Amino acid sequence: MSNPTKIRVALLGCGQIADAHLSQIQRIRSAEVVAVCDMYEDLAYQAAARFNVPAIFTNLETMLADTKPDVVHVTTPAHTHAPLSIQLMQAGCHVYVEKPFTLDGPEAEQVLKVARKTGKQICVGHDQLFDPLWLKAKLWIKQNVIGEVRHVESILGYPISGNFGALVAANPNHSVRKLPGGLFQNTISHPLYRITDLMGDEEPTLIGGWYQRPDFDFPTELSTAFEGTTVTGSLTFSTRIPPQRITRIYGSKGTLELDFDTQTIRRSPIPTLPGVFSKLHGPWQHLNNAFWNMTHNCWRFAKSDIHYFGGMKTLFEQFYQSTTGTASPPISLREIKAVTVLMDRIFAHCRQHDMNQFHSQIQAAEAEVTCLVSP
């Protein structure tokens, strides 16, 4: 029997990321998943079977009519996010949208306009802003542990040989290949909003570009730098390195390094001891970091509180509270649009400054010089 005091949640799209959503929603006492929906019945069936969801559907309108959910999570391909979000809000549902929010800024504005008109809450999947590791870093920044933030470096290792990457690489008609930002648009939201969360500027100056590895026919590597008013940033997306999600925050008094996969945070203060003593203080600080991370993670492990998508539960909870009017939205509409528009700018900049063309020009120039100097 459905509990009338709980928020009724439905999930639309039962692909790989749906598992993360369903597992984290199950940890929230104030919510219950009443249905899953996917155009492929076998996908909906397997998700419902594994997460004990009472109803499956292959038609969105039927699901809405039969189950009347309060919130719908949209975990479908990115090009469907805007029309589905608009349809759901007009049908009376609050909407949680997996990243990327929409294909581009104009689509985002259309969705946000409907949210304002209908009064429905909408949220995007910037869940790593609510990861325990990020919340700890934000607390230390607030406590002035590393002084004023000056630079944020965000790295995403994404081996294209992985399950999803291999599918994208093998299929030239894959939906991800058709996104304005290609492979990057499907993934760089996470490393990007970790920069913008601390930068503040909505229109930083951009430097950098993308390029493709010789064995692929689409861009696979991206490196972009941001220059804000008081904070700079750099984002690296690489298919050449192992999977990793690392962010370094450089302050006026030291540095924080966050590894989201190992759930470790390392503080490196600027050395203040004279001479050789600074060479001893650094390793001692690293030892203290290791001890703190080990004891902290053991404590979290004992509480069953270590999850790959650790920030999802917190973000879901805060979003659900906002739908009942008991809390403010965890991610503002302004932030949703700002990150989407910045992604547009990054991809436009990359197309304009295609690094493959740059490399070709360099090679042509070198060849010309060789011809001129050859006897």
Coordinates of C-alpha atoms in Angstrom, one line a residue:
M1 CA 0.0 0.0 0.0
S2 CA 1.2 3.5 -0.8
N3 CA 1.9 5.7 2.1
P4 CA 0.0 9.0 1.7
T5 CA 2.5 10.9 3.9
K6 CA 5.5 10.1 1.6
I7 CA 6.4 11.9 -1.6
R8 CA 5.5 9.9 -4.6
V9 CA 8.4 9.5 -7.0
A10 CA 8.4 8.1 -10.5
L11 CA 11.4 7.5 -12.7
L12 CA 11.4 8.0 -16.5
G13 CA 14.2 6.3 -18.4
C14 CA 15.7 3.0 -17.0
G15 CA 19.2 3.1 -18.4
Q16 CA 22.4 2.8 -16.5
I17 CA 22.1 6.0 -14.4
A18 CA 18.6 5.0 -13.3
D19 CA 20.2 2.4 -10.9
A20 CA 21.9 5.2 -9.0
H21 CA 18.7 7.2 -8.7
L22 CA 16.6 4.3 -7.5
S23 CA 19.2 3.1 -5.0
Q24 CA 19.5 6.5 -3.4
I25 CA 15.8 7.2 -3.3
Q26 CA 15.3 4.0 -1.4
R27 CA 17.5 5.5 1.4
I28 CA 15.1 8.4 1.8
R29 CA 12.4 7.7 4.4
S30 CA 10.2 10.5 3.2
A31 CA 9.9 9.3 -0.4
E32 CA 8.7 6.2 -2.2
V33 CA 9.2 5.1 -5.8
V34 CA 5.7 4.3 -7.2
A35 CA 6.6 3.6 -10.8
V36 CA 9.3 3.4 -13.5
C37 CA 8.7 4.0 -17.2
D38 CA 10.7 3.3 -20.3
M39 CA 9.8 2.8 -23.9
Y40 CA 11.6 -0.5 -23.8
E41 CA 9.5 -2.7 -21.4
D42 CA 12.4 -5.1 -20.6
L43 CA 14.4 -2.1 -19.2
A44 CA 11.5 -1.0 -17.1
Y45 CA 10.8 -4.5 -15.9
Q46 CA 14.4 -5.2 -14.8
A47 CA 14.6 -1.9 -12.9
A48 CA 11.3 -2.5 -11.1
A49 CA 12.3 -6.1 -10.2
R50 CA 15.7 -5.2 -8.7
F51 CA 14.4 -2.2 -6.7
N52 CA 11.0 -3.5 -5.8
V53 CA 9.1 -0.8 -7.7
P54 CA 5.3 -1.7 -7.7
A55 CA 4.4 -0.5 -11.3
I56 CA 6.1 -0.4 -14.7
F57 CA 5.0 1.5 -17.8
T58 CA 6.0 2.1 -21.4
N59 CA 3.8 5.2 -21.8
L60 CA 4.4 8.4 -19.9
E61 CA 0.8 9.6 -20.1
T62 CA -0.5 6.3 -18.7
M63 CA 2.0 6.4 -15.9
L64 CA 1.0 9.9 -14.9
A65 CA -2.7 9.1 -15.0
D66 CA -2.4 5.8 -13.1
T67 CA 0.1 6.7 -10.4
K68 CA -0.1 10.5 -10.0
P69 CA 3.5 11.1 -8.9
D70 CA 4.6 14.2 -7.0
V71 CA 8.1 14.1 -8.5
V72 CA 9.4 12.6 -11.7
H73 CA 13.1 11.9 -12.3
V74 CA 14.1 12.3 -15.9
T75 CA 17.0 10.0 -16.7
T76 CA 16.5 9.7 -20.5
P77 CA 19.0 10.8 -23.2
A78 CA 19.9 14.5 -23.1
H79 CA 18.1 15.6 -26.2
T80 CA 14.8 14.6 -24.6
H81 CA 15.3 16.5 -21.3
A82 CA 13.7 19.8 -22.4
P83 CA 10.4 18.5 -24.0
L84 CA 9.9 15.9 -21.2
S85 CA 10.5 18.4 -18.4
I86 CA 8.0 20.8 -19.9
Q87 CA 5.4 18.1 -20.4
L88 CA 5.8 16.9 -16.8
M89 CA 5.6 20.3 -15.2
Q90 CA 2.5 21.2 -17.3
A91 CA 1.0 17.9 -16.1
G92 CA 1.5 19.0 -12.5
C93 CA 4.8 17.3 -11.5
H94 CA 8.0 18.6 -10.0
V95 CA 11.0 17.5 -12.0
Y96 CA 14.5 16.3 -11.3
V97 CA 16.6 16.2 -14.5
E98 CA 19.8 14.2 -14.8
K99 CA 22.7 16.2 -16.3
P100 CA 23.2 17.7 -18.7
F101 CA 20.1 19.9 -18.1
T102 CA 19.3 20.5 -21.7
L103 CA 21.0 20.6 -25.1
D104 CA 21.7 24.4 -24.8
G105 CA 20.9 27.6 -23.2
P106 CA 17.8 28.5 -25.2
E107 CA 16.3 25.1 -24.3
A108 CA 17.2 25.7 -20.7
E109 CA 15.4 29.1 -20.7
Q110 CA 12.3 27.5 -22.2
V111 CA 12.2 24.9 -19.4
L112 CA 12.8 27.5 -16.7
K113 CA 10.1 29.7 -18.1
V114 CA 7.6 26.8 -17.7
A115 CA 8.9 26.2 -14.2
R116 CA 8.2 29.8 -13.3
K117 CA 4.8 29.8 -15.0
T118 CA 3.6 26.5 -13.4
G119 CA 5.1 27.1 -10.0
K120 CA 6.7 23.7 -10.2
Q121 CA 10.2 23.0 -8.8
I122 CA 12.9 21.7 -11.1
C123 CA 16.4 20.5 -10.3
V124 CA 19.4 19.4 -12.2
G125 CA 21.7 16.5 -11.2
H126 CA 24.6 18.5 -9.8
D127 CA 24.9 16.0 -7.1
Q128 CA 28.6 16.2 -6.4
L129 CA 28.0 19.7 -4.9
F130 CA 26.3 17.7 -2.1
D131 CA 28.9 15.0 -1.8
P132 CA 30.2 14.7 1.8
L133 CA 33.7 15.4 0.5
W134 CA 32.7 18.7 -1.2
L135 CA 30.6 19.8 1.8
K136 CA 33.7 19.3 4.0
A137 CA 35.8 21.3 1.6
K138 CA 33.3 24.1 1.5
L139 CA 33.2 24.1 5.3
W140 CA 37.0 24.4 5.5
I141 CA 36.9 27.2 3.0
K142 CA 34.3 29.0 5.1
Q143 CA 36.5 28.5 8.1
N144 CA 39.4 30.2 6.2
V145 CA 41.6 27.0 6.4
I146 CA 43.2 27.8 3.0
G147 CA 42.5 31.5 2.9
E148 CA 40.9 33.1 -0.1
V149 CA 40.2 30.8 -3.1
R150 CA 42.3 31.8 -6.0
H151 CA 42.3 28.9 -8.5
V152 CA 40.2 25.7 -9.0
E153 CA 41.6 22.7 -11.0
S154 CA 39.1 20.0 -12.0
I155 CA 40.1 16.8 -13.7
L156 CA 38.0 14.0 -15.1
G157 CA 39.6 10.8 -16.3
Y158 CA 37.2 9.0 -18.7
P159 CA 38.7 5.9 -20.4
I160 CA 36.8 5.5 -23.6
S161 CA 37.3 1.7 -23.3
G162 CA 34.7 1.6 -20.5
N163 CA 31.3 0.2 -21.1
F164 CA 29.5 3.4 -22.0
G165 CA 32.5 5.0 -23.8
A166 CA 33.0 1.9 -25.9
L167 CA 29.3 2.1 -27.1
V168 CA 29.7 5.8 -28.0
A169 CA 33.0 5.1 -29.9
A170 CA 31.6 2.2 -31.8
N171 CA 28.4 3.8 -33.0
P172 CA 28.6 7.0 -35.1
N173 CA 24.9 7.4 -34.7
H174 CA 24.9 7.2 -30.9
S175 CA 22.8 10.0 -29.3
V176 CA 25.9 11.3 -27.4
R177 CA 27.8 11.8 -30.7
K178 CA 25.0 14.1 -31.9
L179 CA 25.1 16.4 -28.9
P180 CA 26.4 19.9 -29.6
G181 CA 29.3 19.1 -27.2
G182 CA 29.6 15.4 -28.1
L183 CA 31.1 13.1 -25.6
F184 CA 32.0 16.1 -23.3
Q185 CA 28.5 17.4 -23.0
N186 CA 27.4 14.1 -21.5
T187 CA 30.0 14.3 -18.7
I188 CA 31.7 17.6 -18.0
S189 CA 28.9 19.1 -16.0
H190 CA 30.3 17.6 -12.9
P191 CA 33.9 18.9 -13.1
L192 CA 32.6 22.2 -14.5
Y193 CA 30.1 23.1 -11.7
R194 CA 32.8 22.3 -9.1
I195 CA 34.7 25.2 -10.6
T196 CA 31.8 27.6 -11.0
D197 CA 30.6 26.9 -7.5
L198 CA 33.7 28.6 -6.2
M199 CA 34.4 31.0 -9.1
G200 CA 31.2 33.1 -8.9
D201 CA 31.6 34.7 -12.4
E202 CA 29.0 33.6 -14.9
E203 CA 30.9 34.8 -17.9
P204 CA 34.6 34.1 -17.4
T205 CA 37.1 34.4 -20.2
L206 CA 37.8 31.1 -21.9
I207 CA 41.1 29.7 -23.2
G208 CA 41.7 26.2 -24.7
G209 CA 40.0 23.7 -26.9
W210 CA 39.3 20.1 -27.8
Y211 CA 41.0 17.6 -30.0
Q212 CA 40.7 13.9 -31.0
R213 CA 43.1 11.1 -30.6
P214 CA 44.4 9.6 -33.9
D215 CA 42.4 6.4 -33.5
F216 CA 39.0 8.2 -33.2
D217 CA 36.8 10.2 -35.5
F218 CA 35.4 12.6 -32.9
P219 CA 36.9 14.9 -30.2
T220 CA 38.0 12.9 -27.2
E221 CA 40.2 15.3 -25.2
L222 CA 39.3 18.7 -23.8
S223 CA 41.3 21.3 -21.9
T224 CA 39.8 24.6 -20.9
A225 CA 40.9 27.5 -18.7
F226 CA 38.7 30.1 -17.1
E227 CA 39.6 33.6 -16.0
G228 CA 37.2 35.1 -13.6
T229 CA 37.4 38.4 -11.7
T230 CA 39.0 36.9 -8.6
V231 CA 39.2 33.2 -9.2
T232 CA 40.7 31.3 -12.2
G233 CA 40.0 27.7 -13.1
S234 CA 41.0 24.8 -15.4
L235 CA 39.1 21.8 -16.6
T236 CA 40.7 18.7 -18.1
F237 CA 38.8 15.9 -19.7
S238 CA 41.0 13.0 -20.7
T239 CA 40.3 9.6 -22.2
R240 CA 44.0 8.8 -21.8
I241 CA 44.1 8.4 -18.0
P242 CA 42.4 6.0 -15.6
P243 CA 38.9 6.9 -14.2
Q244 CA 39.3 9.7 -11.7
R245 CA 37.4 12.7 -10.3
I246 CA 39.9 15.0 -8.7
T247 CA 39.6 18.7 -7.8
R248 CA 42.3 20.9 -6.4
I249 CA 41.4 24.2 -4.7
Y250 CA 44.3 26.6 -4.4
G251 CA 44.0 29.3 -1.7
S252 CA 46.1 32.2 -0.4
K253 CA 47.2 30.0 2.6
G254 CA 47.2 26.5 1.1
T255 CA 45.6 23.9 -1.1
L256 CA 42.9 21.3 -0.8
E257 CA 43.0 18.2 -3.0
L258 CA 39.8 16.2 -3.3
D259 CA 39.6 12.7 -4.7
F260 CA 35.9 11.8 -5.1
D261 CA 36.6 8.1 -5.9
T262 CA 38.7 7.4 -2.8
Q263 CA 36.7 9.9 -0.7
T264 CA 39.8 11.6 0.5
I265 CA 40.7 15.2 1.1
R266 CA 44.2 16.4 1.6
R267 CA 45.2 19.8 3.0
S268 CA 48.6 21.2 2.0
P269 CA 49.3 24.5 3.8
I270 CA 51.9 26.9 2.5
P271 CA 55.2 26.1 4.4
T272 CA 56.0 28.6 7.1
L273 CA 58.9 26.8 8.9
P274 CA 62.4 27.9 7.9
G275 CA 64.8 25.9 5.8
V276 CA 65.0 22.2 6.1
F277 CA 62.2 22.1 8.7
S278 CA 59.6 22.8 5.9
K279 CA 60.8 19.6 4.2
L280 CA 59.8 17.7 7.4
H281 CA 56.6 19.5 8.0
G282 CA 55.2 18.6 4.5
P283 CA 55.4 14.9 5.0
W284 CA 54.1 15.2 8.6
Q285 CA 51.1 17.1 7.2
H286 CA 50.5 14.3 4.6
L287 CA 50.7 11.7 7.4
N288 CA 48.1 13.7 9.4
N289 CA 45.9 13.8 6.3
A290 CA 46.2 10.1 5.7
F291 CA 45.3 9.4 9.4
W292 CA 42.3 11.7 9.3
N293 CA 41.0 10.2 6.0
M294 CA 41.4 6.7 7.2
T295 CA 39.6 7.2 10.5
H296 CA 36.9 9.3 8.9
N297 CA 36.2 6.8 6.2
C298 CA 36.3 3.9 8.6
W299 CA 33.7 5.7 10.7
R300 CA 31.6 6.3 7.5
F301 CA 32.0 2.7 6.4
A302 CA 30.7 1.5 9.8
K303 CA 27.6 3.6 9.3
S304 CA 27.2 2.3 5.7
D305 CA 27.6 5.9 4.6
I306 CA 30.1 5.5 1.7
H307 CA 28.4 5.6 -1.7
Y308 CA 29.8 6.3 -5.2
F309 CA 26.8 8.7 -5.7
G310 CA 27.0 10.0 -2.1
G311 CA 25.7 13.4 -3.0
M312 CA 22.6 12.2 -4.7
K313 CA 20.7 11.3 -1.5
T314 CA 21.3 14.7 0.0
L315 CA 20.4 16.6 -3.1
F316 CA 17.2 14.4 -3.6
E317 CA 16.2 15.1 0.0
Q318 CA 16.6 18.8 -0.2
F319 CA 14.8 18.9 -3.6
Y320 CA 11.9 17.0 -2.2
Q321 CA 11.7 19.3 0.8
S322 CA 11.6 22.3 -1.7
T323 CA 8.6 20.7 -3.4
T324 CA 6.7 20.8 -0.2
G325 CA 7.6 24.4 0.6
T326 CA 9.6 23.5 3.7
A327 CA 13.0 24.4 2.1
S328 CA 14.6 26.5 -0.6
P329 CA 15.6 24.9 -3.9
P330 CA 19.0 23.3 -3.5
I331 CA 20.1 24.5 -6.9
S332 CA 18.7 27.9 -8.1
L333 CA 17.3 28.4 -11.5
R334 CA 20.0 31.0 -12.1
E335 CA 22.7 28.4 -11.4
I336 CA 21.0 25.9 -13.7
K337 CA 21.0 28.4 -16.6
A338 CA 24.5 29.7 -15.9
V339 CA 26.2 26.3 -16.1
T340 CA 24.2 25.4 -19.2
V341 CA 25.1 28.7 -21.0
L342 CA 28.8 28.3 -19.9
M343 CA 28.8 24.8 -21.5
D344 CA 27.5 26.4 -24.7
R345 CA 30.3 28.9 -24.6
I346 CA 32.9 26.2 -24.0
F347 CA 31.7 24.1 -27.0
A348 CA 31.4 27.2 -29.3
H349 CA 34.9 28.2 -28.3
C350 CA 36.3 24.7 -28.9
R351 CA 34.7 24.6 -32.4
Q352 CA 36.2 28.0 -33.2
H353 CA 39.6 27.0 -31.8
D354 CA 39.7 23.3 -32.9
M355 CA 43.1 22.1 -31.6
N356 CA 43.3 19.4 -34.4
Q357 CA 43.3 22.3 -37.0
F358 CA 45.9 24.1 -34.8
H359 CA 48.1 21.0 -34.8
S360 CA 47.7 20.6 -38.6
Q361 CA 48.7 24.2 -39.1
I362 CA 51.8 23.7 -36.9
Q363 CA 52.8 20.6 -38.8
A364 CA 52.3 22.4 -42.1
A365 CA 54.4 25.3 -40.9
E366 CA 57.1 23.0 -39.7
A367 CA 57.1 21.2 -43.1
E368 CA 57.4 24.5 -44.9
V369 CA 60.4 25.6 -42.7
T370 CA 62.0 22.2 -43.4
C371 CA 61.7 22.8 -47.1
L372 CA 63.2 26.2 -46.9
V373 CA 66.2 25.2 -44.9
S374 CA 66.9 21.9 -46.8
P375 CA 69.8 22.1 -49.2

